[in-house]
PDB file of C-alpha atoms in Angstrom:
ATOM      1  CA  MET K   1       0.000   0.000   0.000  1.00 67.00           C
ATOM      2  CA  ILE K   2       1.144   3.521  -0.758  1.00 77.00           C
ATOM      3  CA  GLY K   3       1.253   5.545   2.444  1.00 82.00           C
ATOM      4  CA  LEU K   4       0.435   9.174   3.072  1.00 86.00           C
ATOM      5  CA  SER K   5       4.094  10.217   3.128  1.00 86.00           C
ATOM      6  CA  SER K   6       4.649   8.983  -0.458  1.00 88.00           C
ATOM      7  CA  TYR K   7       1.974  11.371  -1.684  1.00 90.00           C
ATOM      8  CA  LEU K   8       3.421  14.183   0.432  1.00 91.00           C
ATOM      9  CA  VAL K   9       6.952  13.617  -0.926  1.00 92.00           C
ATOM     10  CA  LEU K  10       5.584  13.558  -4.486  1.00 93.00           C
ATOM     11  CA  ALA K  11       3.763  16.838  -3.849  1.00 94.00           C
ATOM     12  CA  ALA K  12       6.893  18.360  -2.283  1.00 94.00           C
ATOM     13  CA  LEU K  13       8.931  17.403  -5.351  1.00 94.00           C
ATOM     14  CA  VAL K  14       6.384  18.938  -7.733  1.00 94.00           C
ATOM     15  CA  PHE K  15       6.269  22.063  -5.543  1.00 94.00           C
ATOM     16  CA  SER K  16      10.068  22.401  -5.648  1.00 94.00           C
ATOM     17  CA  ILE K  17      10.123  21.941  -9.425  1.00 94.00           C
ATOM     18  CA  GLY K  18       7.459  24.635  -9.768  1.00 93.00           C
ATOM     19  CA  LEU K  19       9.454  26.947  -7.489  1.00 93.00           C
ATOM     20  CA  PHE K  20      12.529  26.329  -9.625  1.00 92.00           C
ATOM     21  CA  GLY K  21      10.515  27.349 -12.695  1.00 91.00           C
ATOM     22  CA  VAL K  22       9.225  30.524 -11.019  1.00 91.00           C
ATOM     23  CA  LEU K  23      12.751  31.505  -9.958  1.00 90.00           C
ATOM     24  CA  THR K  24      14.526  30.796 -13.232  1.00 89.00           C
ATOM     25  CA  ARG K  25      12.072  31.639 -16.020  1.00 86.00           C
ATOM     26  CA  ARG K  26      12.424  35.012 -17.706  1.00 83.00           C
ATOM     27  CA  ASN K  27       9.128  34.821 -19.562  1.00 83.00           C
ATOM     28  CA  ALA K  28       6.093  35.986 -17.549  1.00 84.00           C
ATOM     29  CA  VAL K  29       3.961  33.174 -19.018  1.00 85.00           C
ATOM     30  CA  GLY K  30       6.645  30.673 -17.979  1.00 86.00           C
ATOM     31  CA  ILE K  31       6.508  32.042 -14.435  1.00 89.00           C
ATOM     32  CA  LEU K  32       2.722  31.558 -14.432  1.00 89.00           C
ATOM     33  CA  LEU K  33       3.209  27.926 -15.527  1.00 90.00           C
ATOM     34  CA  GLY K  34       5.558  27.400 -12.559  1.00 91.00           C
ATOM     35  CA  ILE K  35       2.922  28.848 -10.216  1.00 92.00           C
ATOM     36  CA  GLU K  36       0.414  26.400 -11.697  1.00 90.00           C
ATOM     37  CA  LEU K  37       2.715  23.490 -10.812  1.00 92.00           C
ATOM     38  CA  MET K  38       3.107  24.757  -7.236  1.00 93.00           C
ATOM     39  CA  LEU K  39      -0.665  25.092  -6.787  1.00 92.00           C
ATOM     40  CA  ASN K  40      -1.107  21.579  -8.155  1.00 92.00           C
ATOM     41  CA  ALA K  41       1.292  20.204  -5.565  1.00 93.00           C
ATOM     42  CA  VAL K  42      -0.769  21.894  -2.854  1.00 93.00           C
ATOM     43  CA  ASN K  43      -3.911  20.259  -4.256  1.00 93.00           C
ATOM     44  CA  ILE K  44      -2.261  16.814  -4.087  1.00 93.00           C
ATOM     45  CA  ASN K  45      -1.419  17.479  -0.435  1.00 92.00           C
ATOM     46  CA  LEU K  46      -4.976  18.598   0.367  1.00 93.00           C
ATOM     47  CA  VAL K  47      -6.586  15.568  -1.276  1.00 92.00           C
ATOM     48  CA  ALA K  48      -4.090  13.135   0.278  1.00 91.00           C
ATOM     49  CA  PHE K  49      -4.652  14.516   3.792  1.00 90.00           C
ATOM     50  CA  ALA K  50      -8.426  14.517   3.272  1.00 90.00           C
ATOM     51  CA  ARG K  51      -8.376  10.903   2.101  1.00 88.00           C
ATOM     52  CA  PHE K  52      -6.114   9.599   4.852  1.00 88.00           C
ATOM     53  CA  HIS K  53      -7.960  11.421   7.623  1.00 86.00           C
ATOM     54  CA  GLY K  54     -11.414  10.644   6.252  1.00 82.00           C
ATOM     55  CA  ASP K  55     -12.281  14.361   6.256  1.00 83.00           C
ATOM     56  CA  LEU K  56     -14.356  16.003   3.548  1.00 87.00           C
ATOM     57  CA  THR K  57     -13.092  19.562   4.151  1.00 89.00           C
ATOM     58  CA  GLY K  58      -9.838  19.027   2.237  1.00 89.00           C
ATOM     59  CA  LEU K  59     -11.768  17.984  -0.866  1.00 91.00           C
ATOM     60  CA  ILE K  60     -14.009  21.071  -0.695  1.00 92.00           C
ATOM     61  CA  PHE K  61     -10.905  23.218  -0.228  1.00 92.00           C
ATOM     62  CA  THR K  62      -9.329  21.616  -3.297  1.00 92.00           C
ATOM     63  CA  LEU K  63     -12.412  22.491  -5.344  1.00 91.00           C
ATOM     64  CA  PHE K  64     -12.111  26.123  -4.200  1.00 92.00           C
ATOM     65  CA  THR K  65      -8.378  26.246  -4.960  1.00 91.00           C
ATOM     66  CA  ILE K  66      -8.923  24.869  -8.462  1.00 90.00           C
ATOM     67  CA  ALA K  67     -11.604  27.453  -9.220  1.00 89.00           C
ATOM     68  CA  ILE K  68      -9.540  30.323  -7.747  1.00 90.00           C
ATOM     69  CA  THR K  69      -6.484  29.208  -9.747  1.00 89.00           C
ATOM     70  CA  VAL K  70      -8.456  29.294 -12.971  1.00 88.00           C
ATOM     71  CA  VAL K  71      -9.503  32.891 -12.239  1.00 89.00           C
ATOM     72  CA  GLU K  72      -5.918  33.756 -11.287  1.00 89.00           C
ATOM     73  CA  VAL K  73      -4.578  32.389 -14.581  1.00 88.00           C
ATOM     74  CA  ALA K  74      -7.218  34.215 -16.615  1.00 86.00           C
ATOM     75  CA  VAL K  75      -6.488  37.583 -14.968  1.00 87.00           C
ATOM     76  CA  GLY K  76      -2.732  36.949 -14.943  1.00 87.00           C
ATOM     77  CA  LEU K  77      -2.633  36.209 -18.651  1.00 86.00           C
ATOM     78  CA  ALA K  78      -4.856  39.216 -19.370  1.00 85.00           C
ATOM     79  CA  ILE K  79      -2.294  41.362 -17.502  1.00 84.00           C
ATOM     80  CA  VAL K  80       0.526  39.736 -19.499  1.00 84.00           C
ATOM     81  CA  ILE K  81      -1.249  40.552 -22.767  1.00 82.00           C
ATOM     82  CA  ALA K  82      -1.925  44.119 -21.608  1.00 82.00           C
ATOM     83  CA  ILE K  83       1.761  44.553 -20.647  1.00 82.00           C
ATOM     84  CA  PHE K  84       2.809  43.032 -23.946  1.00 81.00           C
ATOM     85  CA  ARG K  85       0.720  45.563 -25.873  1.00 80.00           C
ATOM     86  CA  VAL K  86       2.514  48.468 -24.217  1.00 80.00           C
ATOM     87  CA  TRP K  87       6.110  47.246 -23.848  1.00 79.00           C
ATOM     88  CA  ARG K  88       6.250  44.578 -26.585  1.00 75.00           C
ATOM     89  CA  THR K  89       7.945  42.192 -24.177  1.00 74.00           C
ATOM     90  CA  VAL K  90       6.944  39.584 -21.614  1.00 74.00           C
ATOM     91  CA  ASP K  91      10.456  39.385 -20.168  1.00 77.00           C
ATOM     92  CA  ALA K  92       9.974  39.778 -16.411  1.00 75.00           C
ATOM     93  CA  ASP K  93      13.486  41.235 -15.997  1.00 75.00           C
ATOM     94  CA  ARG K  94      12.669  44.186 -18.228  1.00 76.00           C
ATOM     95  CA  LEU K  95       9.348  44.998 -16.568  1.00 75.00           C
ATOM     96  CA  ASP K  96      10.890  47.129 -13.827  1.00 75.00           C
ATOM     97  CA  LEU K  97       8.640  50.207 -13.924  1.00 74.00           C
ATOM     98  CA  LEU K  98       7.866  49.903 -10.210  1.00 74.00           C
ATOM     99  CA  ARG K  99      11.519  49.518  -9.215  1.00 73.00           C
ATOM    100  CA  GLY K 100      12.543  52.154  -6.687  1.00 65.00           C
TER     101      GLY K 100
ATOM    102  CA  MET D   1       2.922  -5.202  -6.119  1.00 64.00           C
ATOM    103  CA  THR D   2      -0.696  -4.221  -6.181  1.00 83.00           C
ATOM    104  CA  VAL D   3      -2.370  -2.261  -8.941  1.00 81.00           C
ATOM    105  CA  GLU D   4      -2.313   0.819  -6.701  1.00 81.00           C
ATOM    106  CA  THR D   5       1.450   0.600  -6.158  1.00 87.00           C
ATOM    107  CA  VAL D   6       2.234   0.222  -9.857  1.00 90.00           C
ATOM    108  CA  GLY D   7      -0.216   2.990 -10.694  1.00 89.00           C
ATOM    109  CA  PHE D   8       1.299   5.334  -8.129  1.00 91.00           C
ATOM    110  CA  TRP D   9       4.886   4.932  -9.367  1.00 92.00           C
ATOM    111  CA  LEU D  10       3.761   5.218 -12.998  1.00 93.00           C
ATOM    112  CA  VAL D  11       1.774   8.396 -12.306  1.00 93.00           C
ATOM    113  CA  ALA D  12       4.571   9.803 -10.140  1.00 93.00           C
ATOM    114  CA  ALA D  13       7.102   9.246 -12.938  1.00 94.00           C
ATOM    115  CA  VAL D  14       4.840  10.934 -15.510  1.00 94.00           C
ATOM    116  CA  LEU D  15       4.063  13.828 -13.147  1.00 94.00           C
ATOM    117  CA  LEU D  16       7.696  14.502 -12.209  1.00 94.00           C
ATOM    118  CA  GLY D  17       8.953  14.071 -15.776  1.00 94.00           C
ATOM    119  CA  SER D  18       6.399  16.431 -17.292  1.00 94.00           C
ATOM    120  CA  SER D  19       6.878  18.941 -14.437  1.00 93.00           C
ATOM    121  CA  LEU D  20      10.615  19.035 -15.116  1.00 92.00           C
ATOM    122  CA  ALA D  21       9.895  19.454 -18.819  1.00 92.00           C
ATOM    123  CA  VAL D  22       7.595  22.420 -18.048  1.00 90.00           C
ATOM    124  CA  VAL D  23      10.382  24.338 -16.301  1.00 88.00           C
ATOM    125  CA  LEU D  24      13.241  23.267 -18.597  1.00 88.00           C
ATOM    126  CA  THR D  25      11.995  23.186 -22.203  1.00 86.00           C
ATOM    127  CA  PRO D  26      12.998  26.269 -24.205  1.00 83.00           C
ATOM    128  CA  ASN D  27       9.843  26.267 -26.337  1.00 81.00           C
ATOM    129  CA  LEU D  28       6.984  27.973 -24.477  1.00 82.00           C
ATOM    130  CA  PHE D  29       4.320  26.138 -26.440  1.00 83.00           C
ATOM    131  CA  HIS D  30       5.874  22.772 -25.570  1.00 86.00           C
ATOM    132  CA  ALA D  31       5.981  23.862 -21.927  1.00 88.00           C
ATOM    133  CA  VAL D  32       2.194  24.346 -21.989  1.00 89.00           C
ATOM    134  CA  LEU D  33       1.673  20.901 -23.521  1.00 90.00           C
ATOM    135  CA  TYR D  34       3.877  19.350 -20.818  1.00 92.00           C
ATOM    136  CA  LEU D  35       1.870  21.303 -18.244  1.00 92.00           C
ATOM    137  CA  ALA D  36      -1.281  19.669 -19.638  1.00 92.00           C
ATOM    138  CA  ALA D  37       0.371  16.256 -19.147  1.00 93.00           C
ATOM    139  CA  ALA D  38       1.352  17.196 -15.583  1.00 93.00           C
ATOM    140  CA  LEU D  39      -2.203  18.366 -14.836  1.00 92.00           C
ATOM    141  CA  VAL D  40      -3.720  15.126 -16.163  1.00 93.00           C
ATOM    142  CA  ALA D  41      -1.184  13.171 -14.071  1.00 93.00           C
ATOM    143  CA  THR D  42      -2.284  15.169 -11.021  1.00 93.00           C
ATOM    144  CA  GLY D  43      -5.837  14.173 -11.870  1.00 92.00           C
ATOM    145  CA  ALA D  44      -4.683  10.548 -11.964  1.00 92.00           C
ATOM    146  CA  VAL D  45      -3.247  11.030  -8.451  1.00 92.00           C
ATOM    147  CA  PHE D  46      -6.731  12.161  -7.356  1.00 91.00           C
ATOM    148  CA  LEU D  47      -8.099   8.988  -8.972  1.00 90.00           C
ATOM    149  CA  LEU D  48      -5.587   6.901  -6.988  1.00 89.00           C
ATOM    150  CA  LEU D  49      -6.906   8.632  -3.858  1.00 88.00           C
ATOM    151  CA  ASP D  50     -10.461   7.487  -4.760  1.00 87.00           C
ATOM    152  CA  GLN D  51     -11.718  10.918  -5.808  1.00 88.00           C
ATOM    153  CA  PRO D  52     -13.219  10.511  -9.306  1.00 89.00           C
ATOM    154  CA  PHE D  53     -15.186  13.753  -8.950  1.00 90.00           C
ATOM    155  CA  LEU D  54     -12.030  15.813  -8.350  1.00 91.00           C
ATOM    156  CA  PHE D  55     -10.425  14.003 -11.285  1.00 92.00           C
ATOM    157  CA  ALA D  56     -13.283  15.205 -13.512  1.00 92.00           C
ATOM    158  CA  VAL D  57     -13.020  18.757 -12.137  1.00 90.00           C
ATOM    159  CA  GLN D  58      -9.260  18.706 -12.669  1.00 90.00           C
ATOM    160  CA  LEU D  59      -9.663  17.594 -16.296  1.00 90.00           C
ATOM    161  CA  LEU D  60     -12.441  20.083 -17.064  1.00 89.00           C
ATOM    162  CA  LEU D  61     -11.101  23.196 -15.339  1.00 85.00           C
ATOM    163  CA  TYR D  62      -7.329  22.732 -15.335  1.00 83.00           C
ATOM    164  CA  ALA D  63      -6.430  20.567 -18.312  1.00 81.00           C
ATOM    165  CA  GLY D  64      -9.364  21.926 -20.327  1.00 83.00           C
ATOM    166  CA  GLY D  65      -9.652  25.547 -19.210  1.00 83.00           C
ATOM    167  CA  VAL D  66      -6.215  26.707 -18.092  1.00 85.00           C
ATOM    168  CA  VAL D  67      -4.310  25.069 -20.947  1.00 87.00           C
ATOM    169  CA  THR D  68      -6.701  26.550 -23.511  1.00 87.00           C
ATOM    170  CA  ILE D  69      -6.304  30.043 -22.018  1.00 85.00           C
ATOM    171  CA  VAL D  70      -2.509  29.801 -21.953  1.00 86.00           C
ATOM    172  CA  VAL D  71      -2.335  28.518 -25.532  1.00 86.00           C
ATOM    173  CA  PHE D  72      -4.513  31.417 -26.643  1.00 83.00           C
ATOM    174  CA  ALA D  73      -2.337  33.912 -24.766  1.00 81.00           C
ATOM    175  CA  ILE D  74       0.822  32.549 -26.378  1.00 81.00           C
ATOM    176  CA  MET D  75      -0.727  32.607 -29.838  1.00 81.00           C
ATOM    177  CA  LEU D  76      -1.916  36.197 -29.331  1.00 77.00           C
ATOM    178  CA  THR D  77       1.425  37.501 -28.052  1.00 74.00           C
ATOM    179  CA  GLU D  78       3.380  35.668 -30.761  1.00 70.00           C
ATOM    180  CA  ARG D  79       1.042  37.063 -33.387  1.00 65.00           C
ATOM    181  CA  LEU D  80       1.501  40.579 -32.025  1.00 59.00           C
ATOM    182  CA  VAL D  81       5.282  40.375 -32.013  1.00 58.00           C
ATOM    183  CA  GLY D  82       5.380  38.389 -35.248  1.00 56.00           C
ATOM    184  CA  GLU D  83       8.066  35.990 -34.098  1.00 59.00           C
ATOM    185  CA  ARG D  84       8.458  32.934 -31.925  1.00 61.00           C
ATOM    186  CA  ILE D  85       8.999  33.740 -28.259  1.00 60.00           C
ATOM    187  CA  ARG D  86      11.987  31.878 -26.892  1.00 63.00           C
ATOM    188  CA  GLN D  87      11.819  30.851 -23.286  1.00 62.00           C
ATOM    189  CA  THR D  88      15.147  31.440 -21.644  1.00 69.00           C
ATOM    190  CA  SER D  89      16.095  30.848 -18.059  1.00 71.00           C
ATOM    191  CA  ARG D  90      18.512  32.654 -15.777  1.00 76.00           C
ATOM    192  CA  HIS D  91      20.182  31.915 -12.448  1.00 79.00           C
ATOM    193  CA  LEU D  92      19.759  28.173 -13.029  1.00 82.00           C
ATOM    194  CA  ILE D  93      22.210  27.206 -10.272  1.00 86.00           C
ATOM    195  CA  ASN D  94      20.741  29.598  -7.683  1.00 88.00           C
ATOM    196  CA  GLY D  95      17.196  28.499  -8.544  1.00 87.00           C
ATOM    197  CA  ALA D  96      18.164  24.833  -8.198  1.00 90.00           C
ATOM    198  CA  ILE D  97      19.814  25.487  -4.830  1.00 91.00           C
ATOM    199  CA  VAL D  98      16.769  27.350  -3.474  1.00 91.00           C
ATOM    200  CA  ALA D  99      14.343  24.716  -4.788  1.00 90.00           C
ATOM    201  CA  ALA D 100      16.454  21.888  -3.345  1.00 92.00           C
ATOM    202  CA  ALA D 101      16.652  23.710  -0.001  1.00 93.00           C
ATOM    203  CA  VAL D 102      12.862  24.107   0.098  1.00 92.00           C
ATOM    204  CA  PHE D 103      12.436  20.426  -0.725  1.00 92.00           C
ATOM    205  CA  ALA D 104      14.957  19.475   1.973  1.00 93.00           C
ATOM    206  CA  GLY D 105      13.031  21.599   4.480  1.00 92.00           C
ATOM    207  CA  ILE D 106       9.722  19.916   3.622  1.00 91.00           C
ATOM    208  CA  ALA D 107      11.336  16.451   3.613  1.00 90.00           C
ATOM    209  CA  GLY D 108      12.921  17.102   7.024  1.00 90.00           C
ATOM    210  CA  PHE D 109       9.535  18.116   8.373  1.00 89.00           C
ATOM    211  CA  LEU D 110       7.971  14.955   6.909  1.00 87.00           C
ATOM    212  CA  LEU D 111      10.671  12.793   8.521  1.00 86.00           C
ATOM    213  CA  GLN D 112       9.962  14.315  11.933  1.00 87.00           C
ATOM    214  CA  ALA D 113       6.195  13.900  11.610  1.00 81.00           C
ATOM    215  CA  PRO D 114       4.660  10.858  13.294  1.00 80.00           C
ATOM    216  CA  PRO D 115       3.793   8.118  10.775  1.00 76.00           C
ATOM    217  CA  ALA D 116       0.258   8.362   9.481  1.00 71.00           C
ATOM    218  CA  GLY D 117      -2.177   5.570  10.101  1.00 74.00           C
ATOM    219  CA  PRO D 118      -3.361   3.277   7.324  1.00 77.00           C
ATOM    220  CA  ARG D 119      -5.808   4.570   4.790  1.00 78.00           C
ATOM    221  CA  PRO D 120      -9.358   4.323   6.156  1.00 78.00           C
ATOM    222  CA  GLU D 121     -12.047   2.654   4.088  1.00 77.00           C
ATOM    223  CA  GLN D 122     -14.101   5.167   2.176  1.00 75.00           C
ATOM    224  CA  THR D 123     -17.746   4.943   3.070  1.00 73.00           C
ATOM    225  CA  GLY D 124     -20.689   6.272   1.122  1.00 76.00           C
ATOM    226  CA  ASP D 125     -20.793   8.451  -1.994  1.00 83.00           C
ATOM    227  CA  VAL D 126     -18.182  11.202  -1.671  1.00 84.00           C
ATOM    228  CA  THR D 127     -19.547  13.191  -4.607  1.00 87.00           C
ATOM    229  CA  ALA D 128     -22.968  13.423  -2.960  1.00 89.00           C
ATOM    230  CA  SER D 129     -21.330  14.444   0.338  1.00 87.00           C
ATOM    231  CA  ILE D 130     -19.323  17.159  -1.447  1.00 88.00           C
ATOM    232  CA  GLY D 131     -22.504  18.459  -3.073  1.00 89.00           C
ATOM    233  CA  ARG D 132     -24.329  18.542   0.260  1.00 89.00           C
ATOM    234  CA  ALA D 133     -21.406  20.286   1.974  1.00 89.00           C
ATOM    235  CA  LEU D 134     -21.238  22.915  -0.782  1.00 89.00           C
ATOM    236  CA  VAL D 135     -24.826  24.010  -0.179  1.00 90.00           C
ATOM    237  CA  GLY D 136     -24.644  23.377   3.571  1.00 87.00           C
ATOM    238  CA  PRO D 137     -21.738  24.541   5.762  1.00 89.00           C
ATOM    239  CA  PHE D 138     -19.760  25.956   2.809  1.00 90.00           C
ATOM    240  CA  ALA D 139     -22.665  27.760   1.108  1.00 91.00           C
ATOM    241  CA  VAL D 140     -21.296  31.275   1.776  1.00 93.00           C
ATOM    242  CA  THR D 141     -17.844  30.364   0.457  1.00 91.00           C
ATOM    243  CA  PHE D 142     -19.455  28.797  -2.582  1.00 91.00           C
ATOM    244  CA  GLU D 143     -21.375  32.002  -3.321  1.00 92.00           C
ATOM    245  CA  LEU D 144     -18.228  34.082  -2.781  1.00 93.00           C
ATOM    246  CA  LEU D 145     -16.532  31.895  -5.378  1.00 92.00           C
ATOM    247  CA  GLY D 146     -19.243  32.911  -7.842  1.00 92.00           C
ATOM    248  CA  VAL D 147     -18.545  36.579  -7.049  1.00 94.00           C
ATOM    249  CA  LEU D 148     -14.819  35.940  -7.579  1.00 93.00           C
ATOM    250  CA  LEU D 149     -15.503  34.334 -10.970  1.00 91.00           C
ATOM    251  CA  VAL D 150     -17.534  37.373 -12.064  1.00 93.00           C
ATOM    252  CA  ALA D 151     -14.789  39.704 -10.794  1.00 92.00           C
ATOM    253  CA  GLY D 152     -12.178  37.677 -12.668  1.00 89.00           C
ATOM    254  CA  LEU D 153     -14.279  37.776 -15.829  1.00 88.00           C
ATOM    255  CA  ILE D 154     -14.684  41.556 -15.622  1.00 90.00           C
ATOM    256  CA  GLY D 155     -10.994  42.003 -14.789  1.00 86.00           C
ATOM    257  CA  ALA D 156      -9.852  39.898 -17.721  1.00 82.00           C
ATOM    258  CA  LEU D 157     -12.208  41.784 -20.061  1.00 83.00           C
ATOM    259  CA  TYR D 158     -10.914  45.119 -18.740  1.00 84.00           C
ATOM    260  CA  PHE D 159      -7.264  44.216 -19.258  1.00 78.00           C
ATOM    261  CA  ALA D 160      -7.795  42.615 -22.654  1.00 70.00           C
ATOM    262  CA  ARG D 161     -10.105  45.336 -24.058  1.00 75.00           C
ATOM    263  CA  SER D 162      -9.259  46.986 -27.354  1.00 69.00           C
ATOM    264  CA  GLU D 163      -7.476  50.320 -27.295  1.00 63.00           C
ATOM    265  CA  GLU D 164     -10.267  52.575 -28.523  1.00 56.00           C
TER     266      GLU D 164
END
C-alpha cells in the first residue's frame, strides 16, 4: 500500500520543481506555468490529507483552490497581454517600472 | 505489487517528468503541452486517492480551461510580435539550490512527523457528500466563489479590451 508520506513527498517534489521554474524563467507566461505546478502540488497534499484522515473539508478546499487558480490564470494572462501591448515584451526582468 | 502501487509509481514518474519538462523546455508552447500532461497526471493522483469527482473537475477546469487560455495567450502575443517567443532561463544554479533547499526543508519536516495511520475505508458516496457540503456549511464560500468568478471575468475583459 502507498502511504500518506509517499503522496506528500511527491507533492513536495512537484512544488520544488514549480518553485525552480518561477525563480529561473524570464518569460512571464513561464513564471505563471511554474505557479500552476506549485498550486497543483498543494492540491495533491490537500486531497491526500483529506483521504487519509477521512475528512471532507480538504476535498471542498481543493475544489475552491482549483476554481480560484483558474480565475488567477485568466487575470494573470490578461495582464501579461496588456503589458505586452505596451512594452512589446513579456520578459519579467525588463518589466521594472515599479523599481525604486 | 498491487495495482495501486504500480499505478502510483507510474503516475509519479509521468508527473515529475512532465513537471521538469515544463520548467526546462525552451519552447513555451511545448511547456504548456507538458503542463497539460502534468495536470492530467495530477488528476490521476486524485483517482488513486479514490476521488473521481475531483479528477473530472481537474480535467475540465485545469487541463481543459487553463491550458486553452494559456495557448490562446501565447498565440496572441506571438502574433503581435510576429516571431516565436523563446523561453530562456537565468540563475539556473541559484534556482536549483533554493528549490532543493525548500524540498529538503519539507522532507525534514515529513521525517519528523509521526507516521500516518493506514488509509481508512471510504464509506458512502463522496460526490454526494461534497454536493451537500457545498450548499450546507460551505454555502457562503461557494457564493463568494461565484462573485470571484464574475470579478475575474470583468478584470480579464478590462485588461484585454481593445485600445479605442
